Amino acid sequence: MHPRDAFPAARPAPGAGPARCAVPARGGTPVTEGAPVLGAAGRRTVAAPRAENAAEAFLGRAAALHAAAPAVRDGAGAWTYATLDAASRTFALRLAERGVRPGDRVLVRLGAVREFVAALYGTWRLGAVFVPVGPDMRPFHLRAVLEDVRPALALVVPGEREGVDGMPWPARCEVLALDELDLSWPGPDDPPEDPAPPVPADRPALLLPVSGPGPVPRAVVCPHAQVAFAARAVAARLGYRRDDVVLSALPLASGHGLQQVPLCALAGAELSLYEGGAGDGSGLLARAREHGATVLPLEPSLGAPLVRRAARDRRRTRVRLLTGTGDPLGAPLTASLRAAFPGARVALVSGGEECQALTVLEPDGDLAHPGSLGPALPGTRVLALDGGGRPLDPYEIGEIAARGPHVMAGYRHAPGATARHFRPAPDGTVTLRTGQYGWLDEDGHLYVQGRRDGQFRRHGTRTGAAEIEAAALDVEGVRHAVLLVPGEGGGMALFTVGPATEDEVRAGLAARLEAAKVPGAGDCHVLDALPRAPDGTADRARLGALLRALRARRCR
């Protein structure tokens, strides 16, 4: 049976309870934090700390309260919360049948389909660790991710059953293609009704591969408790409602795209998945009208084409809330969105995968605090720190840092990067050093000036100069490579030295990186030599001046 036919989207009969079940916990009923248990010698001991399973925190609650409500929709149909709950429990069973154990990693490389959401919750129910990877990640980086996370199983699209672009899957990793996935529960009975068991407090719910200052992606370790806290805190500020239809074109493998799943579950709202991609304003607007979308999570590369399309098609929509994620939308785009969607409010969410969200500016909060990204999440703190790590007074510029239960547990297998960005204090709290610089006003609202570590977002994708430079140096015929990030003379631009032509460099990068990380035509420049600073490093200021001159000449 095809997985899309495993569970009909029809609502259950009136009075029917939600189909809630779970793979039974191995070893008996789990104990909660601090519960007394009998040790091997009969002595009473205290169990290791446990945390609520994120599957129960989000989907278990939603299935109990909103069983018949639509939960998730893709291009082929929709599932209710009861159906999604049953599908996730069946996926947990399928994992267990294939030998996946609690704590094992499950890599999922799918697009915007319902099965992605079922796999997320099913992985959590089993106590395994979910590793989302975008379908556009090339083998150049995918090899590093596979070596880092060492998945026990990979769920992939049918065309990648044997490998990705000639790269085979590791021998130790079982591969399951989407068309092989059977989400029908075996036997005549419904799945059992056990809740998802608690997990060890340090058990990751997610390993999120992210780009950063290094040459390859690193996985952010996201425990269940932090994931649940962050989602609940963001939900309290955004105010999603049970009758909302949240239309998301954000990649599910990104932190902001993935967070739409628990945000919708907490509200009992419907998540409508869209895979048009950046620049597809026409398709996104059409889908919003077709399905009655009320919430649109956006980033600038989605918002700008959406505004252009809406300007040509003035028919009203049901959109009531636009949320900006990733890069700030900016005042001009925010004003254009309000004009394109009369009556809709705009809210802003900032922060990376290392804390899920740093600040949230409540709907229309930008009208009272222009330029602000909002205050810290409830129950957390945002600080501007000086070079010694001391908090600064309002309006003093420093490195932006976060403290609170939303700060994740560091980077997997990267102790140096973890030590730089996750700073423990004697009292056990951890300060996340974000690499962003800015200031806070007297009300605690955050204003960001920029970054100083080479990281940035392009078309909603997080990347960094070191990552793109490393990929360029892997291209035959490139001896030296320097990337200027947005702001160093304009938009992103790459300078190389070597016999490889500009077209050859861009083609080589396209074979190694996602499209958003490849410089556009005219943004890759081959030089005879790089200008050097007195210390021997590339003179970025002179390269910036050269870039501005080249672009001015091109505009004449």
Short mmCIF file of C-alpha atoms in Angstrom, two decimals, residues 71-516:
data_model
loop_
_atom_site.label_atom_id
_atom_site.label_comp_id
_atom_site.label_asym_id
_atom_site.label_seq_id
_atom_site.Cartn_x
_atom_site.Cartn_y
_atom_site.Cartn_z
CA ALA A 71 -3.05 18.72 10.98
CA VAL A 72 -0.83 18.69 7.91
CA ARG A 73 -1.44 19.13 4.17
CA ASP A 74 0.85 18.71 1.20
CA GLY A 75 0.30 18.73 -2.56
CA ALA A 76 -1.42 15.34 -2.46
CA GLY A 77 -3.85 15.70 0.44
CA ALA A 78 -4.28 16.20 4.18
CA TRP A 79 -4.17 14.26 7.44
CA THR A 80 -6.07 14.99 10.63
CA TYR A 81 -4.27 15.05 13.97
CA ALA A 82 -5.61 11.56 14.72
CA THR A 83 -4.32 10.28 11.39
CA LEU A 84 -0.94 11.96 11.81
CA ASP A 85 -0.68 10.54 15.31
CA ALA A 86 -1.37 7.01 14.07
CA ALA A 87 1.07 7.44 11.17
CA SER A 88 3.82 8.60 13.52
CA ARG A 89 3.30 5.63 15.81
CA THR A 90 3.44 3.27 12.86
CA PHE A 91 6.68 4.90 11.72
CA ALA A 92 8.12 4.28 15.18
CA LEU A 93 7.19 0.62 14.79
CA ARG A 94 8.83 0.48 11.35
CA LEU A 95 12.03 1.88 12.84
CA ALA A 96 12.01 -0.67 15.65
CA GLU A 97 11.42 -3.49 13.15
CA ARG A 98 14.59 -2.40 11.34
CA GLY A 99 16.68 -2.45 14.49
CA VAL A 100 16.68 1.28 15.24
CA ARG A 101 17.03 1.80 18.99
CA PRO A 102 16.51 4.77 21.32
CA GLY A 103 19.40 7.17 20.87
CA ASP A 104 20.12 6.06 17.29
CA ARG A 105 20.08 8.72 14.60
CA VAL A 106 17.46 8.74 11.81
CA LEU A 107 18.38 10.92 8.83
CA VAL A 108 15.43 12.18 6.78
CA ARG A 109 16.03 13.69 3.36
CA LEU A 110 12.58 14.54 2.00
CA GLY A 111 10.83 17.59 0.63
CA ALA A 112 7.60 19.21 1.80
CA VAL A 113 5.51 16.05 2.31
CA ARG A 114 3.32 14.79 5.11
CA GLU A 115 5.54 11.78 5.68
CA PHE A 116 8.32 14.10 6.86
CA VAL A 117 6.13 15.19 9.79
CA ALA A 118 5.09 11.61 10.60
CA ALA A 119 8.76 10.59 10.56
CA LEU A 120 9.67 13.45 12.90
CA TYR A 121 7.14 12.49 15.54
CA GLY A 122 7.67 8.75 15.05
CA THR A 123 11.42 9.09 15.55
CA TRP A 124 10.82 11.00 18.76
CA ARG A 125 8.29 8.44 20.01
CA LEU A 126 10.87 5.70 19.71
CA GLY A 127 13.41 7.83 21.59
CA ALA A 128 15.64 8.07 18.51
CA VAL A 129 17.22 11.29 17.21
CA PHE A 130 15.85 13.06 14.12
CA VAL A 131 18.35 14.48 11.62
CA PRO A 132 16.70 16.58 8.86
CA VAL A 133 18.77 17.16 5.73
CA GLY A 134 17.61 19.32 2.83
CA PRO A 135 17.13 17.51 -0.47
CA ASP A 136 19.40 20.07 -2.15
CA MET A 137 22.45 19.28 0.04
CA ARG A 138 25.18 17.99 -2.29
CA PRO A 139 27.56 15.08 -1.53
CA PHE A 140 30.37 17.58 -0.85
CA HIS A 141 28.66 18.40 2.45
CA LEU A 142 26.43 15.34 2.84
CA ARG A 143 29.51 13.12 3.30
CA ALA A 144 30.59 15.23 6.26
CA VAL A 145 27.11 15.12 7.81
CA LEU A 146 26.89 11.34 7.43
CA GLU A 147 30.31 10.88 9.02
CA ASP A 148 29.33 13.18 11.89
CA VAL A 149 25.88 11.82 12.78
CA ARG A 150 26.38 8.17 11.65
CA PRO A 151 22.69 7.43 11.07
CA ALA A 152 21.23 3.99 11.66
CA LEU A 153 18.61 4.63 8.99
CA ALA A 154 18.00 7.15 6.21
CA LEU A 155 14.55 7.92 4.79
CA VAL A 156 14.96 9.32 1.28
CA VAL A 157 13.10 10.04 -1.95
CA PRO A 158 12.80 7.03 -4.28
CA GLY A 159 15.44 8.27 -6.73
CA GLU A 160 18.09 8.27 -3.98
CA ARG A 161 17.60 4.71 -2.79
CA GLU A 162 21.10 3.70 -3.93
CA GLY A 163 22.86 7.01 -3.29
CA VAL A 164 23.07 10.72 -4.09
CA ASP A 165 24.75 11.91 -7.30
CA GLY A 166 26.99 8.86 -7.42
CA MET A 167 27.76 8.87 -3.68
CA PRO A 168 26.58 5.60 -2.08
CA TRP A 169 25.06 5.52 1.39
CA PRO A 170 27.31 4.20 4.19
CA ALA A 171 27.24 0.43 4.55
CA ARG A 172 26.23 0.72 8.21
CA CYS A 173 23.14 2.83 7.32
CA GLU A 174 19.91 1.12 6.31
CA VAL A 175 18.12 3.06 3.58
CA LEU A 176 14.34 3.30 3.27
CA ALA A 177 12.85 5.00 0.22
CA LEU A 178 9.58 6.87 0.56
CA ASP A 179 7.78 4.55 -1.87
CA GLU A 180 8.80 1.59 0.33
CA LEU A 181 7.32 3.11 3.48
CA ASP A 182 4.12 1.40 4.60
CA LEU A 183 2.35 3.41 7.29
CA SER A 184 -0.56 0.98 7.71
CA TRP A 185 -0.61 -0.62 11.15
CA PRO A 186 -0.21 -4.43 10.93
CA GLY A 187 -3.13 -6.54 11.99
CA PRO A 188 -6.83 -5.79 12.46
CA ASP A 189 -6.51 -3.76 15.67
CA ASP A 190 -5.66 -0.11 16.08
CA PRO A 191 -2.21 0.77 17.40
CA PRO A 192 -1.79 0.59 21.18
CA GLU A 193 -2.58 3.72 23.15
CA ASP A 194 0.54 4.15 25.28
CA PRO A 195 1.87 7.73 25.47
CA ALA A 196 5.35 8.44 24.22
CA PRO A 197 7.71 7.62 27.10
CA PRO A 198 9.94 10.24 28.72
CA VAL A 199 13.55 10.33 27.54
CA PRO A 200 16.87 10.90 29.30
CA ALA A 201 17.26 14.61 29.92
CA ASP A 202 20.38 14.79 27.77
CA ARG A 203 18.88 12.83 24.84
CA PRO A 204 18.76 14.97 21.69
CA ALA A 205 15.45 15.28 19.90
CA LEU A 206 17.21 16.81 16.91
CA LEU A 207 20.62 17.09 15.34
CA LEU A 208 20.35 20.11 13.06
CA PRO A 209 23.21 20.40 10.53
CA VAL A 210 23.95 24.12 10.09
CA SER A 211 26.49 26.16 8.19
CA GLY A 212 28.75 28.46 10.13
CA PRO A 213 32.24 29.85 10.27
CA GLY A 214 33.78 26.43 9.54
CA PRO A 215 34.25 24.75 6.14
CA VAL A 216 31.59 22.04 6.67
CA PRO A 217 28.19 21.95 8.40
CA ARG A 218 28.06 21.19 12.12
CA ALA A 219 25.13 19.55 13.90
CA VAL A 220 23.45 21.54 16.68
CA VAL A 221 22.46 19.20 19.53
CA CYS A 222 18.84 19.96 20.49
CA PRO A 223 17.51 18.07 23.55
CA HIS A 224 13.79 17.44 24.00
CA ALA A 225 13.36 19.91 26.87
CA GLN A 226 14.97 22.81 25.01
CA VAL A 227 12.96 22.11 21.85
CA ALA A 228 9.70 22.05 23.82
CA PHE A 229 10.51 25.19 25.82
CA ALA A 230 11.50 27.21 22.74
CA ALA A 231 8.40 26.24 20.77
CA ARG A 232 6.07 27.07 23.65
CA ALA A 233 7.76 30.43 24.24
CA VAL A 234 7.54 31.40 20.56
CA ALA A 235 3.92 30.23 20.44
CA ALA A 236 3.04 32.44 23.41
CA ARG A 237 4.35 35.50 21.56
CA LEU A 238 3.00 34.77 18.05
CA GLY A 239 -0.47 33.63 19.05
CA TYR A 240 -1.29 30.98 16.42
CA ARG A 241 -4.96 29.94 16.70
CA ARG A 242 -6.86 26.69 16.31
CA ASP A 243 -8.60 27.96 13.15
CA ASP A 244 -5.34 29.04 11.50
CA VAL A 245 -4.00 27.56 8.27
CA VAL A 246 -0.24 28.13 8.35
CA LEU A 247 1.15 28.03 4.79
CA SER A 248 4.90 27.47 4.98
CA ALA A 249 7.36 27.49 2.08
CA LEU A 250 10.34 27.50 4.46
CA PRO A 251 12.53 24.40 4.08
CA LEU A 252 11.60 21.77 6.65
CA ALA A 253 15.29 20.99 7.17
CA SER A 254 15.90 24.53 8.46
CA GLY A 255 15.31 25.52 12.06
CA HIS A 256 12.64 28.10 11.26
CA GLY A 257 10.85 25.82 8.78
CA LEU A 258 10.91 22.85 11.14
CA GLN A 259 9.59 24.95 14.04
CA GLN A 260 6.30 25.46 12.20
CA VAL A 261 5.47 21.81 12.97
CA PRO A 262 5.33 22.14 16.80
CA LEU A 263 3.90 25.67 16.61
CA CYS A 264 0.91 24.36 14.68
CA ALA A 265 0.49 21.36 17.00
CA LEU A 266 0.48 23.58 20.09
CA ALA A 267 -2.37 25.63 18.62
CA GLY A 268 -4.21 22.77 16.93
CA ALA A 269 -3.72 24.65 13.64
CA GLU A 270 -3.26 23.22 10.16
CA LEU A 271 0.22 23.24 8.60
CA SER A 272 0.08 23.51 4.80
CA LEU A 273 3.42 22.58 3.20
CA TYR A 274 4.50 24.32 0.00
CA GLU A 275 7.60 23.49 -2.03
CA GLY A 276 7.67 26.25 -4.64
CA GLY A 277 10.91 27.73 -3.34
CA ALA A 278 12.30 31.25 -3.23
CA GLY A 279 11.05 33.57 -5.94
CA ASP A 280 7.77 31.69 -6.50
CA GLY A 281 5.42 34.44 -5.37
CA SER A 282 2.75 33.48 -7.89
CA GLY A 283 2.42 29.87 -6.72
CA LEU A 284 2.55 30.79 -3.04
CA LEU A 285 -0.20 33.37 -3.42
CA ALA A 286 -2.34 30.95 -5.39
CA ARG A 287 -1.92 28.28 -2.70
CA ALA A 288 -2.79 30.82 0.00
CA ARG A 289 -6.08 31.57 -1.75
CA GLU A 290 -6.84 27.94 -2.58
CA HIS A 291 -6.47 26.70 0.98
CA GLY A 292 -7.54 29.80 2.89
CA ALA A 293 -4.16 30.44 4.50
CA THR A 294 -4.27 32.77 7.50
CA VAL A 295 -0.56 32.75 8.50
CA LEU A 296 2.44 33.08 6.17
CA PRO A 297 5.93 32.52 7.65
CA LEU A 298 8.32 34.40 5.36
CA GLU A 299 11.92 35.43 4.84
CA PRO A 300 12.98 38.21 2.44
CA SER A 301 13.50 36.01 -0.64
CA LEU A 302 9.90 34.78 -0.27
CA GLY A 303 8.35 38.10 0.79
CA ALA A 304 9.64 40.24 -2.09
CA PRO A 305 8.23 38.13 -4.97
CA LEU A 306 5.02 37.61 -3.01
CA VAL A 307 4.56 41.39 -2.81
CA ARG A 308 5.19 41.77 -6.54
CA ARG A 309 2.61 39.13 -7.38
CA ALA A 310 0.04 40.53 -4.94
CA ALA A 311 0.45 43.97 -6.52
CA ARG A 312 -0.80 42.48 -9.81
CA ASP A 313 -3.61 40.49 -8.22
CA ARG A 314 -5.54 42.59 -5.73
CA ARG A 315 -8.08 39.96 -4.69
CA ARG A 316 -8.23 39.70 -0.92
CA THR A 317 -7.00 36.70 1.04
CA ARG A 318 -7.69 35.41 4.54
CA VAL A 319 -4.11 36.14 5.66
CA ARG A 320 -4.14 37.73 9.11
CA LEU A 321 -0.50 37.28 10.20
CA LEU A 322 2.85 37.45 8.39
CA THR A 323 5.89 36.26 10.35
CA GLY A 324 9.42 37.21 9.36
CA THR A 325 12.10 34.63 10.14
CA GLY A 326 15.83 34.40 9.50
CA ASP A 327 17.05 37.70 8.08
CA PRO A 328 15.04 40.80 9.12
CA LEU A 329 12.38 41.69 6.59
CA GLY A 330 13.34 45.36 6.71
CA ALA A 331 11.04 48.39 6.88
CA PRO A 332 10.38 48.74 3.10
CA LEU A 333 9.38 45.08 2.64
CA THR A 334 7.31 45.12 5.84
CA ALA A 335 5.39 48.18 4.60
CA SER A 336 4.86 46.52 1.21
CA LEU A 337 3.53 43.36 2.85
CA ARG A 338 1.03 45.38 4.86
CA ALA A 339 -0.13 47.11 1.68
CA ALA A 340 -0.40 43.81 -0.19
CA PHE A 341 -2.36 42.10 2.61
CA PRO A 342 -4.68 44.74 4.13
CA GLY A 343 -5.47 44.08 7.76
CA ALA A 344 -2.68 41.53 8.22
CA ARG A 345 -0.25 42.04 11.09
CA VAL A 346 3.51 41.45 10.95
CA ALA A 347 5.59 39.68 13.61
CA LEU A 348 9.34 39.07 13.60
CA VAL A 349 11.27 36.05 14.88
CA SER A 350 15.07 36.21 15.17
CA GLY A 351 17.70 33.70 16.15
CA GLY A 352 19.43 30.62 14.82
CA GLU A 353 19.23 26.92 15.43
CA GLU A 354 21.45 27.24 18.51
CA CYS A 355 18.45 28.51 20.51
CA GLN A 356 15.57 28.11 18.02
CA ALA A 357 14.55 31.73 18.63
CA LEU A 358 16.44 34.60 20.24
CA THR A 359 13.70 37.23 20.25
CA VAL A 360 10.13 37.58 18.99
CA LEU A 361 8.61 40.95 18.19
CA GLU A 362 4.89 40.65 18.82
CA PRO A 363 2.47 41.30 15.91
CA ASP A 364 2.82 44.93 14.73
CA GLY A 365 5.41 45.59 17.42
CA ASP A 366 7.61 47.21 14.78
CA LEU A 367 5.21 50.17 14.65
CA ALA A 368 6.16 51.14 18.20
CA HIS A 369 9.78 49.90 17.95
CA PRO A 370 10.97 50.47 14.37
CA GLY A 371 14.08 48.51 13.50
CA SER A 372 13.78 46.24 16.54
CA LEU A 373 13.73 42.44 16.45
CA GLY A 374 11.81 42.35 19.71
CA PRO A 375 12.47 41.39 23.33
CA ALA A 376 13.73 38.07 24.67
CA LEU A 377 11.40 35.10 24.80
CA PRO A 378 9.42 34.71 28.03
CA GLY A 379 11.64 33.08 30.64
CA THR A 380 14.91 33.92 28.84
CA ARG A 381 17.42 36.79 28.65
CA VAL A 382 19.11 38.60 25.78
CA LEU A 383 22.30 40.56 26.54
CA ALA A 384 24.83 42.75 24.78
CA LEU A 385 28.28 41.79 26.06
CA ASP A 386 31.63 43.57 25.94
CA GLY A 387 34.88 41.84 24.99
CA GLY A 388 35.24 40.44 28.50
CA GLY A 389 31.75 38.94 28.52
CA ARG A 390 30.26 41.59 30.82
CA PRO A 391 26.73 42.90 30.16
CA LEU A 392 26.56 46.38 28.65
CA ASP A 393 24.15 49.19 29.41
CA PRO A 394 21.28 50.04 27.04
CA TYR A 395 22.35 51.42 23.65
CA GLU A 396 25.95 50.21 24.04
CA ILE A 397 27.03 47.97 21.15
CA GLY A 398 28.34 44.52 21.98
CA GLU A 399 28.06 40.87 21.04
CA ILE A 400 24.50 39.57 21.37
CA ALA A 401 24.13 36.66 23.78
CA ALA A 402 21.28 34.56 25.14
CA ARG A 403 20.64 32.75 28.41
CA GLY A 404 17.76 30.48 29.29
CA PRO A 405 16.14 27.04 28.90
CA HIS A 406 16.04 27.45 25.10
CA VAL A 407 19.85 27.39 24.67
CA MET A 408 20.82 24.11 23.02
CA ALA A 409 23.58 21.72 24.09
CA GLY A 410 26.33 22.73 21.67
CA TYR A 411 27.69 21.28 18.43
CA ARG A 412 28.15 17.55 17.95
CA HIS A 413 31.80 16.47 17.75
CA ALA A 414 32.97 20.11 17.70
CA PRO A 415 34.36 20.92 21.16
CA GLY A 416 36.24 24.00 19.98
CA ALA A 417 33.18 25.64 18.38
CA THR A 418 31.04 24.61 21.35
CA ALA A 419 33.48 26.21 23.79
CA ARG A 420 33.52 29.45 21.78
CA HIS A 421 29.76 29.83 21.44
CA PHE A 422 28.31 28.01 24.49
CA ARG A 423 29.93 29.46 27.61
CA PRO A 424 29.06 27.70 30.90
CA ALA A 425 28.86 29.65 34.16
CA PRO A 426 29.67 28.37 37.66
CA ASP A 427 25.96 28.22 38.49
CA GLY A 428 25.34 25.77 35.63
CA THR A 429 23.72 28.22 33.23
CA VAL A 430 25.05 28.55 29.69
CA THR A 431 25.50 31.78 27.74
CA LEU A 432 25.13 31.47 23.97
CA ARG A 433 27.46 33.86 22.15
CA THR A 434 25.70 34.40 18.82
CA GLY A 435 28.37 36.23 16.80
CA GLN A 436 25.89 39.03 16.09
CA TYR A 437 26.54 42.57 17.30
CA GLY A 438 23.99 45.14 18.33
CA TRP A 439 22.37 46.77 21.31
CA LEU A 440 19.30 46.74 23.57
CA ASP A 441 17.07 49.69 24.38
CA GLU A 442 15.83 50.46 27.88
CA ASP A 443 12.79 48.20 27.29
CA GLY A 444 14.97 45.22 26.35
CA HIS A 445 14.22 45.35 22.64
CA LEU A 446 17.05 44.07 20.44
CA TYR A 447 18.59 45.99 17.53
CA VAL A 448 21.16 44.17 15.41
CA GLN A 449 24.06 45.89 13.67
CA GLY A 450 25.52 42.84 11.91
CA ARG A 451 27.94 39.93 12.23
CA ARG A 452 31.73 39.79 12.40
CA ASP A 453 32.28 36.07 11.85
CA GLY A 454 31.55 35.70 8.13
CA GLN A 455 28.15 34.06 8.62
CA PHE A 456 25.05 35.27 6.76
CA ARG A 457 21.80 34.13 5.19
CA ARG A 458 21.08 34.18 1.48
CA HIS A 459 17.66 33.31 0.07
CA GLY A 460 16.77 32.05 3.53
CA THR A 461 19.73 29.65 3.68
CA ARG A 462 22.34 29.97 6.40
CA THR A 463 25.92 29.89 5.16
CA GLY A 464 29.37 31.37 5.77
CA ALA A 465 32.43 32.61 3.93
CA ALA A 466 34.65 29.73 5.08
CA GLU A 467 32.18 27.16 3.78
CA ILE A 468 31.95 28.67 0.28
CA GLU A 469 35.69 29.34 0.09
CA ALA A 470 36.42 25.70 1.00
CA ALA A 471 34.11 24.49 -1.75
CA ALA A 472 35.76 26.85 -4.27
CA LEU A 473 39.22 25.56 -3.36
CA ASP A 474 37.96 22.05 -4.09
CA VAL A 475 37.23 23.07 -7.71
CA GLU A 476 40.00 22.10 -10.13
CA GLY A 477 41.93 25.15 -11.29
CA VAL A 478 41.32 27.30 -8.18
CA ARG A 479 44.43 28.09 -6.11
CA HIS A 480 43.04 30.86 -3.87
CA ALA A 481 39.50 31.95 -2.99
CA VAL A 482 38.07 34.83 -0.94
CA LEU A 483 34.37 35.45 -0.45
CA LEU A 484 33.05 38.91 0.39
CA VAL A 485 29.88 38.55 2.41
CA PRO A 486 26.91 40.89 1.94
CA GLY A 487 27.90 44.33 3.19
CA GLU A 488 31.57 44.12 2.13
CA GLY A 489 31.10 46.17 -1.00
CA GLY A 490 27.59 44.97 -1.83
CA GLY A 491 26.05 41.52 -2.10
CA MET A 492 27.94 38.24 -1.93
CA ALA A 493 30.90 38.02 -4.34
CA LEU A 494 33.70 35.48 -4.84
CA PHE A 495 37.27 36.25 -5.97
CA THR A 496 39.49 33.39 -7.13
CA VAL A 497 43.03 32.98 -8.46
CA GLY A 498 43.90 30.19 -10.88
CA PRO A 499 43.26 28.94 -14.41
CA ALA A 500 39.58 28.08 -13.76
CA THR A 501 37.24 30.53 -15.50
CA GLU A 502 34.34 32.25 -13.78
CA ASP A 503 31.86 29.85 -15.43
CA GLU A 504 33.95 26.83 -14.38
CA VAL A 505 34.12 28.07 -10.80
CA ARG A 506 30.36 28.61 -10.62
CA ALA A 507 29.67 25.21 -12.21
CA GLY A 508 32.02 23.58 -9.71
CA LEU A 509 30.29 25.30 -6.81
CA ALA A 510 26.85 24.30 -8.13
CA ALA A 511 28.00 20.67 -8.04
CA ARG A 512 29.09 21.02 -4.40
CA LEU A 513 26.69 23.48 -2.72
CA GLU A 514 23.03 24.35 -2.53
CA ALA A 515 21.87 26.92 -5.08
CA ALA A 516 21.59 29.70 -2.48
#
